[in-house]
mmCIF file of C-alpha atoms in Angstrom:
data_model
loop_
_atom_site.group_PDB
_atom_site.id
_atom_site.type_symbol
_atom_site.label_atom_id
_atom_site.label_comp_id
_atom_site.label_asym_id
_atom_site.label_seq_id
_atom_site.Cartn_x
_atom_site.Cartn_y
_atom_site.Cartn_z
ATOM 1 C CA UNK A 279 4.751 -18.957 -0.220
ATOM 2 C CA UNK A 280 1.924 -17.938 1.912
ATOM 3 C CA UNK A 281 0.141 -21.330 1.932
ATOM 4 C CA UNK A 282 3.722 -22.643 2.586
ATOM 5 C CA UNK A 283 4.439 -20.604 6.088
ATOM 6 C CA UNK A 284 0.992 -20.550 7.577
ATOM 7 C CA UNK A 285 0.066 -24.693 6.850
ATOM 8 C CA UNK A 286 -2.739 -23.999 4.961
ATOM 9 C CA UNK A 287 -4.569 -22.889 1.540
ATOM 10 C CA UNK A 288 -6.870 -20.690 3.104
ATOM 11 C CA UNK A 289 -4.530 -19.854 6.026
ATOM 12 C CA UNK A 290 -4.378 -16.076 5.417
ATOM 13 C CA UNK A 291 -5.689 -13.814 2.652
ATOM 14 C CA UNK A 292 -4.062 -10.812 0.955
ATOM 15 C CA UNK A 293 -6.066 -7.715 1.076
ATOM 16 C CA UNK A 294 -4.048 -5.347 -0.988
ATOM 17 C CA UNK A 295 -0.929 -5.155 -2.431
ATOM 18 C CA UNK A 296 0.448 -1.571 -2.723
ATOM 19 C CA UNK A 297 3.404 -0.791 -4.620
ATOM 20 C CA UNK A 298 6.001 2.451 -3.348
ATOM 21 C CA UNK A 299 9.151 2.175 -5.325
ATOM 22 C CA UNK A 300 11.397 0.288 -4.254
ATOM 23 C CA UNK A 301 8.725 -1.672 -1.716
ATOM 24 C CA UNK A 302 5.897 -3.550 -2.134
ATOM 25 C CA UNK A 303 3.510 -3.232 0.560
ATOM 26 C CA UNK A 304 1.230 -6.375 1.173
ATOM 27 C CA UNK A 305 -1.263 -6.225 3.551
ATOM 28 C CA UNK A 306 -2.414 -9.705 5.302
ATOM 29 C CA UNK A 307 -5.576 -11.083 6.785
ATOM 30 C CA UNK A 308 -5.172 -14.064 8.906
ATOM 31 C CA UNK A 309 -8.276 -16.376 9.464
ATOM 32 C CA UNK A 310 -6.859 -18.189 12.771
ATOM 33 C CA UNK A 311 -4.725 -17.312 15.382
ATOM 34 C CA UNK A 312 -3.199 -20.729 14.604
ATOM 35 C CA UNK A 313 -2.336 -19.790 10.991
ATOM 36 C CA UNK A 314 -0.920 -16.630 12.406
ATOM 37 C CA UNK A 315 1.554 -18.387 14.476
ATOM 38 C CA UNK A 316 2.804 -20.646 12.217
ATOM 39 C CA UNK A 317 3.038 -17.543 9.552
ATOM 40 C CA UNK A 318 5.265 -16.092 12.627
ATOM 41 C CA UNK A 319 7.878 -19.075 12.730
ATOM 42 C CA UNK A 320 8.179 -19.078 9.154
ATOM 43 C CA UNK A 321 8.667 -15.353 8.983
ATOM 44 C CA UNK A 322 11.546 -15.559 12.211
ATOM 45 C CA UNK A 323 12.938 -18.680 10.840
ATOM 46 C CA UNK A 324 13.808 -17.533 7.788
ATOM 47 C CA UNK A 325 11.561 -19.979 5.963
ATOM 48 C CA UNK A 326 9.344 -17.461 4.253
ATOM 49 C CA UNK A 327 11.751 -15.107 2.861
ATOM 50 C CA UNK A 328 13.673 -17.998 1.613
ATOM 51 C CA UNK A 329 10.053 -19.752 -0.043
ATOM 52 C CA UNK A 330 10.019 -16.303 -1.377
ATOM 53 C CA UNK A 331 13.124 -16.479 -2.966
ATOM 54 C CA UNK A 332 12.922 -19.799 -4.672
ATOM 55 C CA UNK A 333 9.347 -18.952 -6.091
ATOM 56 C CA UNK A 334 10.560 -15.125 -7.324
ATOM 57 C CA UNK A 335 13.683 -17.309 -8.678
ATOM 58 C CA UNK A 336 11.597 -19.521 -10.929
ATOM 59 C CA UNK A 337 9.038 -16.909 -11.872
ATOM 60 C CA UNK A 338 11.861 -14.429 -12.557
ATOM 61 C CA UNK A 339 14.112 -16.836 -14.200
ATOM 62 C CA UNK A 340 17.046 -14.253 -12.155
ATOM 63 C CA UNK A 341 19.307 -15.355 -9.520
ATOM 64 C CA UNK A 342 19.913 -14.642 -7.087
ATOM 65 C CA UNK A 343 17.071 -12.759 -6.048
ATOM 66 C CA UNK A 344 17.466 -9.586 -3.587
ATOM 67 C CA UNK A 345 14.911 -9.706 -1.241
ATOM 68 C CA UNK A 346 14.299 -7.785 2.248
ATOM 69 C CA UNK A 347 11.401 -7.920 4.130
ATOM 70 C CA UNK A 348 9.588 -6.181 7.307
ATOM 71 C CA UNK A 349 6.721 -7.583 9.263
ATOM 72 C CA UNK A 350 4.406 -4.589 10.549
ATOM 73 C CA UNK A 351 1.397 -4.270 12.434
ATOM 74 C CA UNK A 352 -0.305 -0.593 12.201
ATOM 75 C CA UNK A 353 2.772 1.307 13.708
ATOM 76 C CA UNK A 354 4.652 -1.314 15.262
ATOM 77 C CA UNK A 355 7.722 -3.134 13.948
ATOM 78 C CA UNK A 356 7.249 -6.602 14.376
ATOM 79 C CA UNK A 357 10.540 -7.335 13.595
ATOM 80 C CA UNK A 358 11.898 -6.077 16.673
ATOM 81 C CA UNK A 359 9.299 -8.548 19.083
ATOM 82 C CA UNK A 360 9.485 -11.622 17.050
ATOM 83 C CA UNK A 361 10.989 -13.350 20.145
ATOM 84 C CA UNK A 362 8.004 -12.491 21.889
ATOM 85 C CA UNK A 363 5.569 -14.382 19.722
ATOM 86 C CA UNK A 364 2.293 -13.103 22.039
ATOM 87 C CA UNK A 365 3.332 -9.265 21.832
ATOM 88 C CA UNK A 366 2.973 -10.155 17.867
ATOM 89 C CA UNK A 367 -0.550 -11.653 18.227
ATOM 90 C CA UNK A 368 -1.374 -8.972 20.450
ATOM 91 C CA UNK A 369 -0.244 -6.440 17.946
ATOM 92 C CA UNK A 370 -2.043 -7.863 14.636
ATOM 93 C CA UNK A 371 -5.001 -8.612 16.774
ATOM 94 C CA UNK A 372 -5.349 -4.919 17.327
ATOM 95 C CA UNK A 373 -4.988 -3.762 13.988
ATOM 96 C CA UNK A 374 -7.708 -6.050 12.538
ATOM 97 C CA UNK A 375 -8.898 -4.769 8.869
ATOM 98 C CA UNK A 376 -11.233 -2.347 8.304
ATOM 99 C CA UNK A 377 -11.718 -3.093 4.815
ATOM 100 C CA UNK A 378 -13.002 -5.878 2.184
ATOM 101 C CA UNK A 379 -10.376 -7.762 -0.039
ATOM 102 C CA UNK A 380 -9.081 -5.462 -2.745
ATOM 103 C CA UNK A 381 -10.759 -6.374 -6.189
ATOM 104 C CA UNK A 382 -7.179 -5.725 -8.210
ATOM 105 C CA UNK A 383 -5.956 -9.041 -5.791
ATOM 106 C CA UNK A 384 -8.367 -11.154 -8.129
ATOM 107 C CA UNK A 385 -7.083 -10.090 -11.327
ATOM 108 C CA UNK A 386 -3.354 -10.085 -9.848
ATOM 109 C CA UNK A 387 -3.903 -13.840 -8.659
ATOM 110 C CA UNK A 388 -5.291 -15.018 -12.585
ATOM 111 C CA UNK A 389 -2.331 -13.088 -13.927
ATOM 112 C CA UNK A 390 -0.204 -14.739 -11.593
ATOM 113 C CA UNK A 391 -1.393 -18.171 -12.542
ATOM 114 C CA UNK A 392 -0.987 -17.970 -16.241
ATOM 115 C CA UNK A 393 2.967 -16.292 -15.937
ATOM 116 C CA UNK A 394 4.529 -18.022 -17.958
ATOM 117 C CA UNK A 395 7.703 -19.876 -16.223
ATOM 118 C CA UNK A 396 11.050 -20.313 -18.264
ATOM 119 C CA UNK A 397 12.936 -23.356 -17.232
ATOM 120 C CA UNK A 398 16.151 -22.042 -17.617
ATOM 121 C CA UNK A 399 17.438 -18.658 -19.520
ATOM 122 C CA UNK A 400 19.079 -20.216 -21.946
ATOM 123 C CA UNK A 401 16.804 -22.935 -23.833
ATOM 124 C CA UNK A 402 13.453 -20.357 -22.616
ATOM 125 C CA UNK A 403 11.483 -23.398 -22.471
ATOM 126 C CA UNK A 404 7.912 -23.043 -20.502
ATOM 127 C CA UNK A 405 6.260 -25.308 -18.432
ATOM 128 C CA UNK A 406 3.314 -26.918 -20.100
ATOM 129 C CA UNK A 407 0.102 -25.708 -18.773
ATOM 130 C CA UNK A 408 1.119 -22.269 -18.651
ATOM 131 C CA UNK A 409 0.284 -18.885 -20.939
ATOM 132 C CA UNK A 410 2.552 -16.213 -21.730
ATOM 133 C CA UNK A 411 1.452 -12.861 -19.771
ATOM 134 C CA UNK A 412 0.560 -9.418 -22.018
ATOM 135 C CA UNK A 413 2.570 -6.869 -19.560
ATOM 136 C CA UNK A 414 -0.295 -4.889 -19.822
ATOM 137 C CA UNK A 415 -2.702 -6.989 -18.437
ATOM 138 C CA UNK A 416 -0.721 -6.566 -14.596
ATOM 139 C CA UNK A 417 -2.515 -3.888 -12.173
ATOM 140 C CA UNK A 418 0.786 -2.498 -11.745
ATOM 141 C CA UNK A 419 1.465 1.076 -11.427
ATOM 142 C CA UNK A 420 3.450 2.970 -14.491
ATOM 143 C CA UNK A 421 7.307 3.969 -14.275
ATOM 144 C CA UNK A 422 6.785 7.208 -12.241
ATOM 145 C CA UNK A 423 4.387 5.503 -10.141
ATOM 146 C CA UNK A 424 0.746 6.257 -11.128
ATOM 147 C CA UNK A 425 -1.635 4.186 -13.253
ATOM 148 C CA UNK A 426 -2.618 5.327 -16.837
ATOM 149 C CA UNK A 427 -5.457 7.774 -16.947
ATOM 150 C CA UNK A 428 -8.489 6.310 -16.998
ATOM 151 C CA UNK A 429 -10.228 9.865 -17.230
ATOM 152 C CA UNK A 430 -10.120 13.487 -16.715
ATOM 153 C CA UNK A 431 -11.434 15.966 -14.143
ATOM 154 C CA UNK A 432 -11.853 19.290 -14.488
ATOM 155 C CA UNK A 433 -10.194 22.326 -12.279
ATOM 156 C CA UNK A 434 -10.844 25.962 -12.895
ATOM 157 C CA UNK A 435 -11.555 25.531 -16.450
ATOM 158 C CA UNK A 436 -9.183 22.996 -17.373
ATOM 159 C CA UNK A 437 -8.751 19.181 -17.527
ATOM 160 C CA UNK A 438 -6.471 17.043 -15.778
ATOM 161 C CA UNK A 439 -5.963 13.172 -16.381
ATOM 162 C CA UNK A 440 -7.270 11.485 -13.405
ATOM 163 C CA UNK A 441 -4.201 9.786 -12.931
ATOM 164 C CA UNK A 442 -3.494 7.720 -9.066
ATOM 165 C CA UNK A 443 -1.499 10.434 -6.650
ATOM 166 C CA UNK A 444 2.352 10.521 -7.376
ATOM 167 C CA UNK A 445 5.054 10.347 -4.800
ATOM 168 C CA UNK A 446 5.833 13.922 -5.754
ATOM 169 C CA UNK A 447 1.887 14.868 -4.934
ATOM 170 C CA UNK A 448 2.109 13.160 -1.603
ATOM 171 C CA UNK A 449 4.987 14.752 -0.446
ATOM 172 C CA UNK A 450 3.853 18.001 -1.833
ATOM 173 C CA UNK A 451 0.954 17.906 -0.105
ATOM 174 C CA UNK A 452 2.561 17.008 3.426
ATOM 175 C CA UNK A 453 4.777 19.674 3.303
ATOM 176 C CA UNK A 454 2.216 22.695 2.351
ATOM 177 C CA UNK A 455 -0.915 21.727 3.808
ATOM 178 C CA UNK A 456 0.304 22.401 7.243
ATOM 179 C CA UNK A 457 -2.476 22.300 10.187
ATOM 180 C CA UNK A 458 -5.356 21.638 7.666
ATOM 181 C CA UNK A 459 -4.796 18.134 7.278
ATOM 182 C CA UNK A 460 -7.195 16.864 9.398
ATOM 183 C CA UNK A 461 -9.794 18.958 7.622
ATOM 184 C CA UNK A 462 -8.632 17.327 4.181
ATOM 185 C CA UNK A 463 -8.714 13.842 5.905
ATOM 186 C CA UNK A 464 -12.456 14.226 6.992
ATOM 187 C CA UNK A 465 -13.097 15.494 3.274
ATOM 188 C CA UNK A 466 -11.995 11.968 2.058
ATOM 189 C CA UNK A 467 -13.265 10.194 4.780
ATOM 190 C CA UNK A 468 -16.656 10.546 3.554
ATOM 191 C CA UNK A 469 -15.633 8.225 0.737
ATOM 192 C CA UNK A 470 -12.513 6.160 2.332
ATOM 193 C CA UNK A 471 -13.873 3.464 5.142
ATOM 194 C CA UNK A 472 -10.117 3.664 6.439
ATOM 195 C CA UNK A 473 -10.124 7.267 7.319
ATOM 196 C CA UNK A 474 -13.297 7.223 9.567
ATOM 197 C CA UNK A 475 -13.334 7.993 12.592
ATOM 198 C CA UNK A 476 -11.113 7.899 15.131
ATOM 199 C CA UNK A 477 -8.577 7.054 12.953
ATOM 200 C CA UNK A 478 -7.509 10.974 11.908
ATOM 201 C CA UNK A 479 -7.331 11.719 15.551
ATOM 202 C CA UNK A 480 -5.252 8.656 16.571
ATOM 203 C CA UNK A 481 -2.820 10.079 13.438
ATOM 204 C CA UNK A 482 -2.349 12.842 15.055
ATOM 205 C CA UNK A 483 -1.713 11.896 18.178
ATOM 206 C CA UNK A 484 0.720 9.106 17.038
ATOM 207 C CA UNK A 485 2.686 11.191 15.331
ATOM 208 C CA UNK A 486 2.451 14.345 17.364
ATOM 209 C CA UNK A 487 6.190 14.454 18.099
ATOM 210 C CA UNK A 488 7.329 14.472 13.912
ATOM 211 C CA UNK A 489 5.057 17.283 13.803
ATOM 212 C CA UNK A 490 2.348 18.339 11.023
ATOM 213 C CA UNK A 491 4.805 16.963 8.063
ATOM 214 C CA UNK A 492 3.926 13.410 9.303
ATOM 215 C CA UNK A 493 0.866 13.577 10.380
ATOM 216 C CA UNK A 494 -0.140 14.645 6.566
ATOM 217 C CA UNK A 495 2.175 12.598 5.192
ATOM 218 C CA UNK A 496 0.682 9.542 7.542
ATOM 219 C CA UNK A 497 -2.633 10.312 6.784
ATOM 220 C CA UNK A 498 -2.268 10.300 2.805
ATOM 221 C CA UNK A 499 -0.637 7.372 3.011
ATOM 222 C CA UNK A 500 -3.359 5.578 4.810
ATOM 223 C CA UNK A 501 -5.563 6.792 2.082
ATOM 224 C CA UNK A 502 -3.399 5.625 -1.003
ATOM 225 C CA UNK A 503 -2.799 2.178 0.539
ATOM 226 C CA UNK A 504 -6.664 1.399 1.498
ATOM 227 C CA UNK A 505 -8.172 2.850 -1.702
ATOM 228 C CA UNK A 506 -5.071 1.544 -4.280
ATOM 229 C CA UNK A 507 -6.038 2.816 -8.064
ATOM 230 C CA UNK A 508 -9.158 4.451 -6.791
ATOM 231 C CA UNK A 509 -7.136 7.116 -4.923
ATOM 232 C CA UNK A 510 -7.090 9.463 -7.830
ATOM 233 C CA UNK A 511 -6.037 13.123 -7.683
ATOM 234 C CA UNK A 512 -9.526 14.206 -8.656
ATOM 235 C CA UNK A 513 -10.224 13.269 -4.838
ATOM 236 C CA UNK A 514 -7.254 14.746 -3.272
ATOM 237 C CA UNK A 515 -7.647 18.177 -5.459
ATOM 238 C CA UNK A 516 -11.400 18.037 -4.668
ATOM 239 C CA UNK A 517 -11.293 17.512 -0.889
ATOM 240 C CA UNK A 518 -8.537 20.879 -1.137
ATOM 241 C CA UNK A 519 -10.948 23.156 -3.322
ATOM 242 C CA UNK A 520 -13.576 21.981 -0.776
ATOM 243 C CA UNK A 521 -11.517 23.337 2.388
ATOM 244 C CA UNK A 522 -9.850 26.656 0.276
ATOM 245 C CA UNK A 523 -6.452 25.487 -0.294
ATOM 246 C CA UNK A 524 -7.004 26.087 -4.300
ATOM 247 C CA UNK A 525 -3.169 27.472 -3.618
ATOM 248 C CA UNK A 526 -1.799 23.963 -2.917
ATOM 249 C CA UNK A 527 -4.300 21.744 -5.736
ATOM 250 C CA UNK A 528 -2.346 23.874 -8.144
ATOM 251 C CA UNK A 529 0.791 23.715 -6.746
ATOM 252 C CA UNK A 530 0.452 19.984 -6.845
ATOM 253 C CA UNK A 531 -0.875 20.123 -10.048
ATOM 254 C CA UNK A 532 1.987 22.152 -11.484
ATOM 255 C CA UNK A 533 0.049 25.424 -12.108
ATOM 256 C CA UNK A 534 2.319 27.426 -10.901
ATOM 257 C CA UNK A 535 6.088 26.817 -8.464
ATOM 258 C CA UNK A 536 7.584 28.505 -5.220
ATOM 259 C CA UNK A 537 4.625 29.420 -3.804
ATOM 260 C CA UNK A 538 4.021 28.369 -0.499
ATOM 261 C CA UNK A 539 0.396 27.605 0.439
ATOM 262 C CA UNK A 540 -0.999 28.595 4.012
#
């Protein structure tokens, strides 16, 4: 579908794709302005989410298929400028990545090609040329939202699975970590290229009005989308034992309840 909206193969490139029940968060690169416009057309006209659609459709073998979609750039709701197709340049333009292509986009792209495709639901027939897909082979996140352990960490004498940070954990965090947020940001901005600086301070100015709730919440977020599986809660509980808040790392590892953290 991407090909399809921005005219060519190597029109844009997906850096990420983050998944937040009941979204899926893909994050875009475009290699020419020109690409970018066309991608824009497609995206007002209707022409991508209806590519979308048909390919999900096929892939799925479901339909219809429920689909909504949001175009946004940093902070910035494209979807509310679309008439004003050089506002949207000058939007993406500003928020051009920080990062390198995700390595799970790879593996979700060979996945992708050998899915197998049923030509209708009732004869299950696939298309020649194409394997079935083992589930477990996808780089997708597990029913509550976190990957399967790939190891363990220990805090204060025992071990954790090293599991990727939970809904629950991020909005845990937010709401007890109060002013020290920026102090836990800088902790994983040592190993996070996303958090450097002056991103924590443009956080918190950008969200100064929602208060310290969404500033935290804001800046985990940035973390989980640019480091995907690697943002493990062996960081997060780290980068709190590091700055004293060993009463929130075991609140949000379920040591103990109803304890607020200051």
């Amino acid at each position: 579908s991407l090909p399809d909206s921005t005219g060519s193969m190597n029109g844009v490139d997906m850096l990420k794709v983050y998944c937040s029940h009941p979204h899926l968060i893909v994050q875009l690169k475009f290699c020419k302005q020109e690409n970018c416009r066309r991608f824009l057309q497609s995206y007002r006209e209707g022409a991508l989410q209806k590519s979308l659609q048909n390919h999900l459709q096929c892939s799925l073998a479901m339909a219809p298929v429920p689909l909504e979609m949001e175009l946004k750039a940093g902070s910035e709701h494209l979807d509310n400028m679309l008439k004003d197709e050089e506002r949207c340049l000058e939007c993406i333009y500003r928020e051009k990545p920080d990062r390198l292509r995700d390595e799970e986009i790879m593996e979700l792209e060979e996945c992708l090609k050998s899915l197998t495709i049923h030509q209708s639901i009732n004869n299950n027939v696939a298309v020649k040329g194409y394997a079935p897909l083992k589930p477990s082979s996808l780089p997708y996140p597990c029913q509550d939202g976190s990957l399967l352990p790939q190891a363990t960490f220990s805090f204060q004498g025992q071990h954790f699975d090293n599991r990727t940070i939970t809904l629950d954990d991020h909005q845990k965090f937010a709401k007890l970590v109060s002013k020290k947020w920026k102090q836990v940001g800088r902790s994983l901005q040592r190993s996070c290229r996303a958090l450097r600086d002056p991103v924590i301070d443009n956080l918190a100015l950008e969200y100064d009005r929602e208060g310290l709730y969404e500033q935290a919440y804001q800046m985990l977020l940035r973390f989980i989308q640019s480091e995907g599986k690697k943002a493990t809660i062996a960081r997060l509980i780290a980068a709190l034992e590091e700055n004293g808040l060993i009463s929130l790392a075991e609140e949000i590892l379920g040591l103990h309840s109803n304890e607020d953290c200051s």
